[in-house]
Tab-separated table of C-alpha atoms in Angstrom:
chain	number	residue	atom	x	y	z
A	1	MET	CA	32.641	-12.238	-4.228
A	2	LEU	CA	32.615	-8.986	-1.466
A	3	ILE	CA	34.097	-10.531	1.421
A	4	ARG	CA	35.097	-7.507	3.192
A	5	PHE	CA	35.422	-3.838	2.746
A	6	THR	CA	36.755	-1.105	4.715
A	7	VAL	CA	35.962	2.843	4.878
A	8	ASP	CA	37.699	6.059	6.686
A	9	ASN	CA	36.879	9.642	6.164
A	10	PHE	CA	34.083	9.344	4.115
A	11	LEU	CA	30.731	11.321	4.146
A	12	SER	CA	29.029	10.159	7.675
A	13	PHE	CA	32.720	7.531	8.565
A	14	ASN	CA	35.093	9.809	10.655
A	15	SER	CA	37.234	6.981	12.039
A	16	GLU	CA	37.810	2.937	10.093
A	17	GLN	CA	34.823	0.798	9.112
A	18	GLU	CA	34.711	-2.594	7.772
A	19	PHE	CA	31.716	-4.533	6.966
A	20	SER	CA	32.049	-7.866	6.232
A	21	MET	CA	30.122	-10.557	4.507
A	22	ASN	CA	32.756	-13.434	6.467
A	23	ALA	CA	30.191	-15.781	7.862
A	24	GLY	CA	30.479	-16.268	11.624
A	25	THR	CA	30.093	-18.348	13.649
A	26	ALA	CA	26.169	-19.062	13.517
A	27	THR	CA	25.461	-22.885	12.098
A	28	THR	CA	22.085	-22.085	10.655
A	29	PHE	CA	21.145	-21.961	6.682
A	30	GLU	CA	24.702	-22.940	6.021
A	31	ASP	CA	23.730	-24.512	2.092
A	32	ARG	CA	23.459	-20.855	1.305
A	33	VAL	CA	26.981	-20.302	2.463
A	34	SER	CA	29.635	-19.886	-0.035
A	35	ILE	CA	32.583	-22.418	1.683
A	36	MET	CA	35.581	-22.115	0.487
A	37	PRO	CA	39.345	-24.227	1.825
A	38	ASP	CA	40.061	-21.201	3.947
A	39	GLN	CA	36.680	-19.437	4.504
A	40	SER	CA	33.282	-19.408	4.315
A	41	ILE	CA	31.217	-16.312	2.166
A	42	LEU	CA	28.070	-15.338	3.129
A	43	LYS	CA	25.662	-14.295	-0.373
A	44	PHE	CA	23.005	-12.323	1.652
A	45	THR	CA	23.225	-9.216	3.884
A	46	ALA	CA	20.944	-6.445	5.823
A	47	LEU	CA	21.815	-3.504	6.588
A	48	TYR	CA	19.484	-2.185	9.453
A	49	GLY	CA	19.573	1.450	10.741
A	50	ALA	CA	17.436	4.708	11.780
A	51	ASN	CA	17.254	7.975	8.925
A	52	ALA	CA	20.041	9.366	9.318
A	53	SER	CA	22.523	6.837	10.038
A	54	GLY	CA	25.025	6.560	7.243
A	55	LYS	CA	22.787	3.495	5.431
A	56	THR	CA	22.599	4.578	2.068
A	57	ASN	CA	26.096	6.728	2.627
A	58	LEU	CA	28.108	3.063	3.083
A	59	VAL	CA	26.321	2.501	-0.841
A	60	LYS	CA	28.251	5.798	-1.578
A	61	ALA	CA	31.344	4.374	-0.334
A	62	ILE	CA	31.120	1.507	-2.133
A	63	ASP	CA	30.116	3.229	-5.196
A	64	PHE	CA	32.177	6.133	-4.970
A	65	SER	CA	35.351	3.627	-4.860
A	66	ARG	CA	34.362	1.931	-7.935
A	67	LYS	CA	34.042	5.001	-9.756
A	68	ILE	CA	37.177	6.014	-9.249
A	69	ILE	CA	38.683	2.444	-9.698
A	70	VAL	CA	36.432	2.573	-13.227
A	71	ASP	CA	36.424	5.739	-14.129
A	72	GLY	CA	38.973	7.919	-12.596
A	73	ILE	CA	38.991	10.327	-9.585
A	74	ASN	CA	38.997	13.675	-12.098
A	75	TYR	CA	35.037	13.303	-13.018
A	76	LEU	CA	33.788	12.668	-9.493
A	77	ASN	CA	32.779	15.741	-6.927
A	78	THR	CA	34.979	15.176	-4.476
A	79	ASN	CA	34.120	18.472	-2.494
A	80	GLU	CA	32.906	17.842	1.016
A	81	LYS	CA	32.907	13.648	0.282
A	82	HIS	CA	34.999	14.212	3.628
A	83	TYR	CA	33.680	13.720	6.760
A	84	LYS	CA	32.837	17.306	7.832
A	85	LEU	CA	32.656	17.626	11.203
A	86	LYS	CA	35.918	17.448	12.105
A	87	GLU	CA	38.190	20.021	10.551
A	88	GLU	CA	41.111	17.999	10.493
A	89	ASN	CA	39.554	15.677	8.140
A	90	LEU	CA	39.412	18.358	5.397
A	91	ASP	CA	43.378	17.155	4.907
A	92	ALA	CA	43.206	13.911	6.008
A	93	PRO	CA	43.062	10.934	3.921
A	94	THR	CA	40.578	9.453	2.452
A	95	LYS	CA	40.889	5.151	2.244
A	96	PHE	CA	38.968	2.215	1.434
A	97	GLU	CA	40.332	-1.142	0.902
A	98	TYR	CA	38.419	-4.177	-0.353
A	99	ASP	CA	38.913	-8.030	0.209
A	100	ILE	CA	37.426	-10.101	-2.841
A	101	LYS	CA	37.086	-13.656	-4.826
A	102	ILE	CA	38.567	-14.199	-8.447
A	103	ASP	CA	38.962	-17.327	-9.843
A	104	ASP	CA	39.245	-19.332	-6.087
A	105	LYS	CA	41.948	-16.978	-5.115
A	106	TYR	CA	41.827	-14.098	-2.482
A	107	TYR	CA	43.165	-10.343	-3.363
A	108	GLY	CA	42.938	-7.804	-0.807
A	109	TYR	CA	43.518	-4.254	-3.451
A	110	GLY	CA	43.147	-0.480	-1.501
A	111	PHE	CA	43.821	2.927	-2.321
A	112	SER	CA	43.727	6.223	-0.055
A	113	ILE	CA	43.312	9.653	-1.988
A	114	SER	CA	43.544	13.564	-0.763
A	115	LEU	CA	39.789	14.254	-1.818
A	116	LYS	CA	40.478	18.038	-1.689
A	117	ASP	CA	43.838	17.831	-4.218
A	118	LYS	CA	42.422	14.973	-6.258
A	119	LYS	CA	45.325	12.854	-5.862
A	120	ILE	CA	45.748	9.033	-5.430
A	121	LEU	CA	48.313	8.876	-2.124
A	122	ASN	CA	48.420	5.159	-1.861
A	123	GLU	CA	47.463	1.620	-3.568
A	124	TRP	CA	47.891	-1.441	-3.311
A	125	LEU	CA	47.333	-4.973	-3.984
A	126	VAL	CA	48.636	-8.587	-2.138
A	127	GLU	CA	47.087	-11.770	-2.536
A	128	LEU	CA	45.382	-13.103	1.113
A	129	LYS	CA	46.640	-16.360	2.039
A	130	LYS	CA	46.312	-18.540	4.826
A	131	SER	CA	50.091	-19.119	4.949
A	132	GLY	CA	50.432	-14.919	5.210
A	133	ASP	CA	49.697	-11.573	2.576
A	134	SER	CA	51.931	-12.037	-0.904
A	135	LEU	CA	52.570	-8.663	-2.003
A	136	ILE	CA	51.453	-8.241	-6.064
A	137	TYR	CA	52.903	-3.839	-5.617
A	138	GLU	CA	52.104	-1.237	-3.485
A	139	ARG	CA	52.455	2.422	-4.295
A	140	GLU	CA	53.625	5.297	-2.747
A	141	SER	CA	52.191	8.884	-5.131
A	142	ALA	CA	54.475	11.075	-3.364
A	143	SER	CA	58.249	9.430	-3.743
A	144	LYS	CA	57.213	7.617	-7.129
A	145	TYR	CA	57.528	4.344	-4.719
A	146	LEU	CA	56.261	1.091	-6.589
A	147	GLU	CA	57.294	-1.935	-4.743
A	148	HIS	CA	56.573	-5.386	-7.098
A	149	GLU	CA	56.488	-8.998	-6.941
A	150	ILE	CA	55.325	-9.016	-10.137
A	151	LYS	CA	56.692	-11.898	-11.990
A	152	PHE	CA	57.421	-11.701	-16.359
A	153	GLU	CA	57.823	-14.493	-18.602
A	154	ASN	CA	60.731	-12.021	-20.038
A	155	ILE	CA	62.308	-8.785	-20.157
A	156	GLU	CA	60.777	-7.556	-22.753
A	157	GLU	CA	57.587	-7.339	-20.996
A	158	LYS	CA	59.227	-5.695	-17.457
A	159	ASN	CA	60.406	-3.463	-19.703
A	160	LYS	CA	56.841	-2.477	-21.303
A	161	PHE	CA	55.454	-2.171	-17.074
A	162	ASP	CA	58.425	-0.368	-16.026
A	163	LEU	CA	57.080	1.935	-18.431
A	164	GLN	CA	53.387	2.130	-17.362
A	165	ILE	CA	54.397	2.819	-13.570
A	166	GLU	CA	56.562	5.702	-15.136
A	167	LEU	CA	53.632	7.462	-16.444
A	168	VAL	CA	51.575	6.884	-13.749
A	169	ASN	CA	53.878	8.384	-11.607
A	170	ASP	CA	53.673	11.740	-13.408
A	171	ILE	CA	49.965	11.493	-13.226
A	172	GLU	CA	48.703	11.797	-9.152
A	173	ASN	CA	45.420	10.852	-10.113
A	174	VAL	CA	45.192	7.579	-11.737
A	175	LEU	CA	45.229	4.247	-10.025
A	176	LEU	CA	48.313	1.465	-11.607
A	177	ILE	CA	45.742	-0.909	-12.023
A	178	SER	CA	42.883	1.556	-13.843
A	179	GLU	CA	45.733	2.813	-16.206
A	180	VAL	CA	46.720	-1.446	-16.474
A	181	SER	CA	43.547	-2.207	-17.303
A	182	ARG	CA	42.346	-0.170	-19.687
A	183	ARG	CA	45.673	-1.245	-22.257
A	184	LYS	CA	45.571	-4.037	-24.801
A	185	ASN	CA	47.225	-7.235	-25.222
A	186	ASN	CA	48.942	-7.502	-21.653
A	187	PRO	CA	50.878	-9.848	-20.397
A	188	SER	CA	49.704	-12.579	-18.909
A	189	ALA	CA	51.649	-11.291	-15.572
A	190	LEU	CA	49.423	-8.672	-15.533
A	191	LYS	CA	45.723	-10.589	-16.413
A	192	ILE	CA	45.133	-10.978	-12.238
A	193	LEU	CA	45.364	-6.836	-12.200
A	194	GLU	CA	42.200	-6.848	-15.167
A	195	LYS	CA	40.507	-9.211	-13.449
A	196	ILE	CA	40.049	-7.474	-10.616
A	197	TYR	CA	39.430	-4.185	-13.015
A	198	ASN	CA	36.684	-6.471	-14.434
A	199	TRP	CA	35.104	-7.670	-11.281
A	200	PHE	CA	34.861	-3.910	-10.388
A	201	ARG	CA	33.765	-2.643	-13.697
A	202	ASN	CA	31.092	-5.744	-14.618
A	203	ASP	CA	30.161	-7.495	-10.922
A	204	LEU	CA	29.720	-5.066	-8.871
A	205	VAL	CA	26.087	-2.945	-9.290
A	206	ILE	CA	25.195	-0.654	-7.347
A	207	ILE	CA	21.529	0.032	-6.507
A	208	TYR	CA	19.618	3.536	-5.278
A	209	PRO	CA	15.362	3.335	-5.482
A	210	ASN	CA	15.573	5.753	-8.731
A	211	SER	CA	18.431	3.928	-10.471
A	212	ILE	CA	16.576	2.673	-13.878
A	213	ILE	CA	18.121	-0.322	-14.421
A	214	GLY	CA	19.126	-1.093	-18.051
A	215	ASP	CA	20.432	-5.283	-17.347
A	216	MET	CA	17.278	-7.691	-18.141
A	217	THR	CA	18.526	-8.131	-20.976
A	218	ASN	CA	18.145	-12.042	-20.630
A	219	ILE	CA	14.825	-12.302	-18.699
A	220	PHE	CA	12.811	-11.270	-21.811
A	221	LYS	CA	13.200	-14.909	-23.904
A	222	LYS	CA	9.655	-16.315	-25.548
A	223	SER	CA	11.703	-19.920	-25.176
A	224	ASP	CA	11.995	-19.545	-21.255
A	225	ASP	CA	9.397	-19.497	-18.978
A	226	ARG	CA	10.843	-18.701	-15.272
A	227	LEU	CA	10.255	-14.756	-16.287
A	228	VAL	CA	6.310	-15.226	-16.086
A	229	GLU	CA	6.476	-18.331	-13.277
A	230	LEU	CA	7.820	-15.428	-11.038
A	231	LEU	CA	6.246	-13.072	-12.077
A	232	LYS	CA	2.971	-14.952	-10.823
A	233	TYR	CA	4.282	-16.152	-7.782
A	234	PHE	CA	4.526	-12.097	-6.676
A	235	ASP	CA	0.838	-11.576	-7.339
A	236	THR	CA	1.232	-8.995	-10.241
A	237	GLY	CA	-0.658	-10.134	-12.159
A	238	ILE	CA	1.580	-10.479	-15.487
A	239	CYS	CA	0.121	-13.980	-17.418
A	240	GLY	CA	2.626	-13.427	-20.105
A	241	PHE	CA	4.429	-10.870	-22.076
A	242	LYS	CA	4.389	-9.712	-25.878
A	243	LEU	CA	7.334	-8.829	-28.076
A	244	GLN	CA	5.643	-6.120	-30.687
A	245	PRO	CA	7.607	-4.949	-33.608
A	246	SER	CA	8.754	-1.246	-33.099
A	247	SER	CA	10.708	0.714	-34.704
A	248	ILE	CA	13.960	3.588	-33.648
A	249	ASP	CA	11.365	6.538	-35.127
A	250	GLN	CA	8.298	5.175	-32.800
A	251	VAL	CA	10.919	5.817	-29.849
A	252	GLN	CA	11.839	8.718	-30.709
A	253	GLN	CA	8.181	10.241	-29.863
A	254	TYR	CA	9.437	8.870	-26.061
A	255	MET	CA	12.203	11.710	-25.546
A	256	PRO	CA	13.749	14.818	-26.893
A	257	LYS	CA	15.758	15.592	-29.927
A	258	VAL	CA	19.208	15.797	-28.013
A	259	VAL	CA	18.446	12.831	-25.960
A	260	PHE	CA	17.040	10.491	-29.230
A	261	GLU	CA	20.322	11.528	-30.872
A	262	ASN	CA	22.324	11.345	-27.923
A	263	LEU	CA	21.038	7.755	-28.196
A	264	LYS	CA	21.109	6.311	-32.560
A	265	ASN	CA	24.746	7.356	-31.530
A	266	SER	CA	25.626	5.209	-28.943
A	267	LEU	CA	23.439	2.776	-30.559
A	268	GLU	CA	25.580	2.803	-33.321
A	269	ASN	CA	28.941	2.944	-31.009
A	270	THR	CA	27.226	-0.469	-30.017
A	271	ARG	CA	26.345	-2.140	-33.066
A	272	LYS	CA	30.019	-1.622	-34.372
A	273	MET	CA	31.569	-3.016	-30.916
A	274	ALA	CA	29.321	-6.118	-31.897
A	275	PHE	CA	30.404	-6.674	-34.851
A	276	GLU	CA	34.515	-5.749	-34.343
A	277	SER	CA	33.980	-8.384	-31.500
A	278	LYS	CA	34.831	-11.751	-31.627
A	279	GLU	CA	32.668	-14.650	-32.509
A	280	GLU	CA	31.577	-15.949	-29.717
A	281	ASP	CA	31.447	-11.877	-27.608
A	282	LYS	CA	28.538	-11.299	-30.145
A	283	ASN	CA	25.314	-12.501	-28.523
A	284	ILE	CA	25.710	-10.821	-25.801
A	285	MET	CA	27.340	-7.046	-27.205
A	286	GLY	CA	24.372	-7.339	-29.923
A	287	LYS	CA	21.327	-7.381	-28.078
A	288	GLY	CA	20.024	-4.676	-25.203
A	289	ILE	CA	16.973	-3.731	-23.078
A	290	LEU	CA	15.780	0.296	-23.958
A	291	ARG	CA	14.585	1.090	-20.655
A	292	LEU	CA	12.519	4.707	-20.872
A	293	GLU	CA	10.132	6.507	-18.096
A	294	ASN	CA	6.625	4.393	-19.729
A	295	HIS	CA	8.489	1.455	-22.130
A	296	LEU	CA	10.586	-1.152	-22.491
A	297	TYR	CA	12.134	-2.381	-26.011
A	298	GLU	CA	14.390	-5.454	-26.614
A	299	ILE	CA	17.471	-4.068	-29.288
A	300	LYS	CA	18.590	-6.473	-31.672
A	301	PHE	CA	21.557	-5.820	-34.074
A	302	ASN	CA	20.697	-8.207	-37.914
A	303	LYS	CA	23.493	-10.306	-38.770
A	304	GLU	CA	23.417	-10.906	-42.007
A	305	GLU	CA	25.874	-9.084	-43.388
A	306	SER	CA	23.320	-7.235	-46.220
A	307	LYS	CA	21.282	-5.926	-42.803
A	308	MET	CA	24.280	-5.602	-40.731
A	309	HIS	CA	23.179	-1.674	-40.391
A	310	GLU	CA	19.978	-2.284	-39.532
A	311	VAL	CA	18.181	-1.803	-35.954
A	312	LEU	CA	15.722	-4.486	-34.998
A	313	MET	CA	13.665	-3.339	-32.191
A	314	HIS	CA	9.983	-4.890	-30.537
A	315	GLU	CA	8.461	-3.296	-27.966
A	316	ILE	CA	8.081	-5.253	-23.984
A	317	LEU	CA	4.309	-5.555	-23.172
A	318	PHE	CA	2.495	-7.491	-20.839
A	319	HIS	CA	-0.900	-9.326	-20.225
A	320	HIS	CA	-2.808	-9.391	-17.511
A	321	ASN	CA	-5.374	-12.408	-16.656
A	322	ASP	CA	-5.321	-14.220	-19.536
A	323	SER	CA	-6.621	-11.327	-21.622
A	324	ASP	CA	-5.499	-10.498	-25.389
A	325	ILE	CA	-5.356	-6.652	-24.296
A	326	THR	CA	-1.554	-5.934	-23.704
A	327	PHE	CA	-0.168	-2.685	-20.479
A	328	ALA	CA	3.481	-0.958	-21.490
A	329	PHE	CA	5.458	-1.031	-19.026
A	330	GLY	CA	4.451	2.412	-17.229
A	331	GLU	CA	1.201	0.775	-17.248
A	332	GLU	CA	2.041	-0.962	-13.712
A	333	SER	CA	2.241	-0.473	-11.428
A	334	ASN	CA	5.703	1.387	-9.597
A	335	GLY	CA	5.911	-2.048	-7.304
A	336	THR	CA	5.593	-4.130	-10.109
A	337	ARG	CA	8.199	-2.005	-12.254
A	338	ARG	CA	10.943	-1.954	-9.669
A	339	LEU	CA	10.649	-6.187	-9.041
A	340	ILE	CA	10.757	-6.520	-13.563
A	341	GLU	CA	14.110	-4.501	-13.019
A	342	LEU	CA	15.230	-6.578	-10.174
A	343	ILE	CA	14.241	-10.073	-10.781
A	344	ASP	CA	17.092	-10.794	-12.642
A	345	ILE	CA	18.931	-11.540	-9.798
A	346	ILE	CA	16.998	-13.847	-8.768
A	347	TYR	CA	17.151	-15.156	-12.557
A	348	ASN	CA	20.127	-15.085	-13.735
A	349	ASP	CA	22.641	-17.729	-12.222
A	350	SER	CA	25.438	-17.289	-14.785
A	351	LYS	CA	26.516	-14.048	-13.098
A	352	ASN	CA	28.787	-13.771	-10.937
A	353	ARG	CA	28.232	-10.351	-9.005
A	354	THR	CA	27.768	-8.993	-6.538
A	355	VAL	CA	24.336	-6.595	-6.194
A	356	ILE	CA	23.680	-3.314	-3.739
A	357	ILE	CA	20.423	-2.524	-3.235
A	358	ASP	CA	20.086	0.931	-1.264
A	359	GLU	CA	16.308	0.409	0.363
A	360	LEU	CA	15.046	-2.291	-1.454
A	361	ASP	CA	11.984	-1.921	0.253
A	362	ARG	CA	10.887	1.500	-1.797
A	363	SER	CA	7.870	1.166	-4.302
A	364	LEU	CA	7.781	-2.901	-3.007
A	365	HIS	CA	4.825	-3.756	0.007
A	366	PRO	CA	6.378	-5.552	2.777
A	367	GLN	CA	5.179	-8.952	1.881
A	368	MET	CA	6.619	-8.581	-1.710
A	369	THR	CA	10.131	-7.436	0.181
A	370	ILE	CA	10.361	-10.528	2.140
A	371	LYS	CA	8.763	-12.710	-0.817
A	372	PHE	CA	11.637	-11.449	-3.182
A	373	VAL	CA	14.539	-11.835	-0.427
A	374	GLU	CA	13.124	-15.635	0.500
A	375	THR	CA	12.813	-16.362	-2.899
A	376	PHE	CA	17.267	-14.848	-3.491
A	377	LEU	CA	17.777	-16.935	-0.080
A	378	LYS	CA	15.656	-20.234	-1.543
A	379	TYR	CA	17.829	-19.901	-5.369
A	380	SER	CA	21.004	-18.716	-3.575
A	381	LYS	CA	22.765	-22.196	-2.765
A	382	ASN	CA	22.606	-21.974	-6.893
A	383	LEU	CA	23.486	-18.514	-7.421
A	384	ILE	CA	26.990	-17.191	-7.608
A	385	THR	CA	25.626	-13.701	-7.038
A	386	GLN	CA	25.503	-11.840	-3.198
A	387	LEU	CA	23.042	-9.102	-2.011
A	388	ILE	CA	23.635	-6.844	0.028
A	389	ILE	CA	20.960	-4.466	0.409
A	390	THR	CA	19.981	-1.509	3.112
A	391	THR	CA	15.757	-1.472	4.246
A	392	HIS	CA	13.721	-0.582	7.167
A	393	GLU	CA	11.447	-3.922	6.399
A	394	SER	CA	11.670	-5.468	9.967
A	395	ASN	CA	9.930	-8.090	9.797
A	396	LEU	CA	12.600	-9.701	7.429
A	397	MET	CA	14.651	-9.267	10.666
A	398	ASP	CA	13.890	-13.255	11.615
A	399	LEU	CA	16.263	-15.780	12.357
A	400	LYS	CA	14.037	-18.553	11.497
A	401	MET	CA	14.360	-16.653	7.606
A	402	LEU	CA	18.565	-15.375	7.930
A	403	ARG	CA	21.466	-15.701	9.364
A	404	ARG	CA	22.445	-13.828	12.683
A	405	ASP	CA	25.566	-12.778	10.780
A	406	GLU	CA	23.137	-11.853	7.617
A	407	ILE	CA	21.991	-8.895	9.532
A	408	TRP	CA	24.776	-5.844	10.097
A	409	PHE	CA	23.348	-2.774	11.430
A	410	VAL	CA	24.526	1.285	10.910
A	411	GLU	CA	24.606	3.541	14.023
A	412	ARG	CA	25.084	6.897	14.744
A	413	ASP	CA	27.093	7.991	17.590
A	414	LEU	CA	25.855	10.572	19.822
A	415	GLU	CA	28.288	12.484	20.249
A	416	LEU	CA	31.061	12.586	17.461
A	417	ASN	CA	27.493	12.103	14.859
A	418	GLU	CA	30.093	9.520	12.935
A	419	SER	CA	28.350	6.382	11.873
A	420	LYS	CA	29.484	2.862	13.378
A	421	LEU	CA	28.767	-0.524	11.343
A	422	TYR	CA	28.297	-3.847	13.016
A	423	SER	CA	26.884	-7.362	13.034
A	424	LEU	CA	23.722	-9.213	14.670
A	425	GLU	CA	26.593	-11.886	14.828
A	426	LYS	CA	28.513	-9.744	18.507
A	427	PHE	CA	25.044	-9.761	20.574
A	428	LYS	CA	25.407	-13.776	20.681
A	429	VAL	CA	21.270	-13.694	20.825
A	430	HIS	CA	19.849	-17.495	20.682
A	431	ASN	CA	17.926	-18.747	16.976
A	432	THR	CA	14.371	-18.293	18.629
A	433	LYS	CA	15.225	-15.091	19.766
A	434	LYS	CA	12.075	-12.018	18.631
A	435	VAL	CA	14.776	-10.103	17.505
A	436	ALA	CA	12.826	-7.880	15.301
A	437	LYS	CA	10.465	-6.770	18.780
A	438	ASP	CA	14.484	-6.844	20.803
A	439	TYR	CA	15.805	-4.118	17.529
A	440	LEU	CA	12.522	-1.851	17.832
A	441	ILE	CA	12.826	-1.190	21.391
A	442	GLY	CA	15.990	-0.730	20.788
A	443	ARG	CA	18.372	-3.605	22.415
A	444	TYR	CA	20.926	-3.150	19.599
A	445	GLY	CA	21.080	0.356	18.636
A	446	ALA	CA	20.469	1.468	15.605
A	447	VAL	CA	17.034	3.316	16.091
A	448	PRO	CA	15.651	6.506	15.972
A	449	VAL	CA	16.021	8.326	19.594
A	450	PHE	CA	13.579	10.670	19.996
A	451	LYS	CA	13.172	13.376	22.816
A	452	ASP	CA	10.204	14.557	24.923
A	453	PHE	CA	8.029	17.039	21.803
A	454	ASP	CA	6.784	19.315	24.847
A	455	SER	CA	10.476	20.467	25.025
A	456	TYR	CA	10.502	21.914	22.105
A	457	LEU	CA	7.313	23.638	22.209
A	458	GLY	CA	7.657	25.327	24.826
A	459	GLU	CA	4.634	24.786	27.833
A	460	SER	CA	2.871	27.362	27.246
A	461	ASN	CA	2.726	25.569	22.498
A	462	ALA	CA	2.748	22.244	24.073
A	463	ASN	CA	-0.769	22.787	25.575
A	464	THR	CA	-1.993	24.412	22.340
A	465	LYS	CA	-4.225	21.920	20.425
A	466	ILE	CA	-2.969	21.229	16.396
């Protein structure tokens, strides 16, 4: 679970800004707060702000730092990612830091980088304890300094780790946590590094308005009618779905030749991984969803020994109003398609994920947006998923629905034009307050500030009829 994120010198963030999922002093809806021995963690946050305030830049900061951890900095475009309105910031370090919960323990992990040179400057990992933080490792690239408190079972394990340190110290654009986690057969002392790396890789999910979301693997099950019930509840008109046999050759007509060849290669690589994996992993790796612009396919690999090269494909088609007539994915409205892509967040209660959706309300009717959040909140007491959204939907800003600490703002400072983060919690408003109304009139900031339009046109032009 995400507890806290800080960013410094990235896009519109000049000075260090902190976003927190720690529960505040609000006492409402306590049943959907994850209460731990040392702290209470929120499962939902809505982030508000004017256009160009920095909402999406916060999402980009989390996404960018995640990609450095998972893929490395070499593959990223770091040009002009610093706060550009201060010339000295080009040479200043950019910092990202996370507090997260893994296996009922809390960890602080972060790093600072030079965007200009694509270099890792510092990296650190600590276990966060009530009695005081406990260092796991701290690294400074320039001096090739690394201090650690990792306890190995024998000298051989320690020597292997020391060798990894030497290799990483010779490469200034690689994070130690990434290098260790990519290696197989790490000793048990390094498993926590793998777990933290895998949280970033698998459980921190970033969704932009135009993202094509592929993780719908588990929602199209004939034995489970929750999907259909939810789609009925959201008034999509869908009353059922069917899996119609298809083939890889039929898919070819919907994509360019190069893309199709890449798809075939990807399927073959996935098939190999499925059959080389442990038995308990094959159910996951042997199945997937292919999402094209207008079509949705379920893909499975035949596990019979004699047919293990066979790819089984079914197109997912939808029924409306109890009719036998079917509709392809592309024939559904943009809002319904978006809802189908996002519904796994509510539907799948087995994943320990932190999902961040930029502009949840894009393509969704205002009432659909509210119902989606309401449904997530209803189920959140039984979910281990966190949901963080950016939105302009002010009707969500209702203290009969959300806690004060679940409402956050991003405001662009007028003097320095930098983004600032803060929570409604800081205003200590009463639970009966109509916060949406107060927000729209500017009481909490983070709204557009419009100047007199006539002053831009000039007096003569202002009197001209348009």
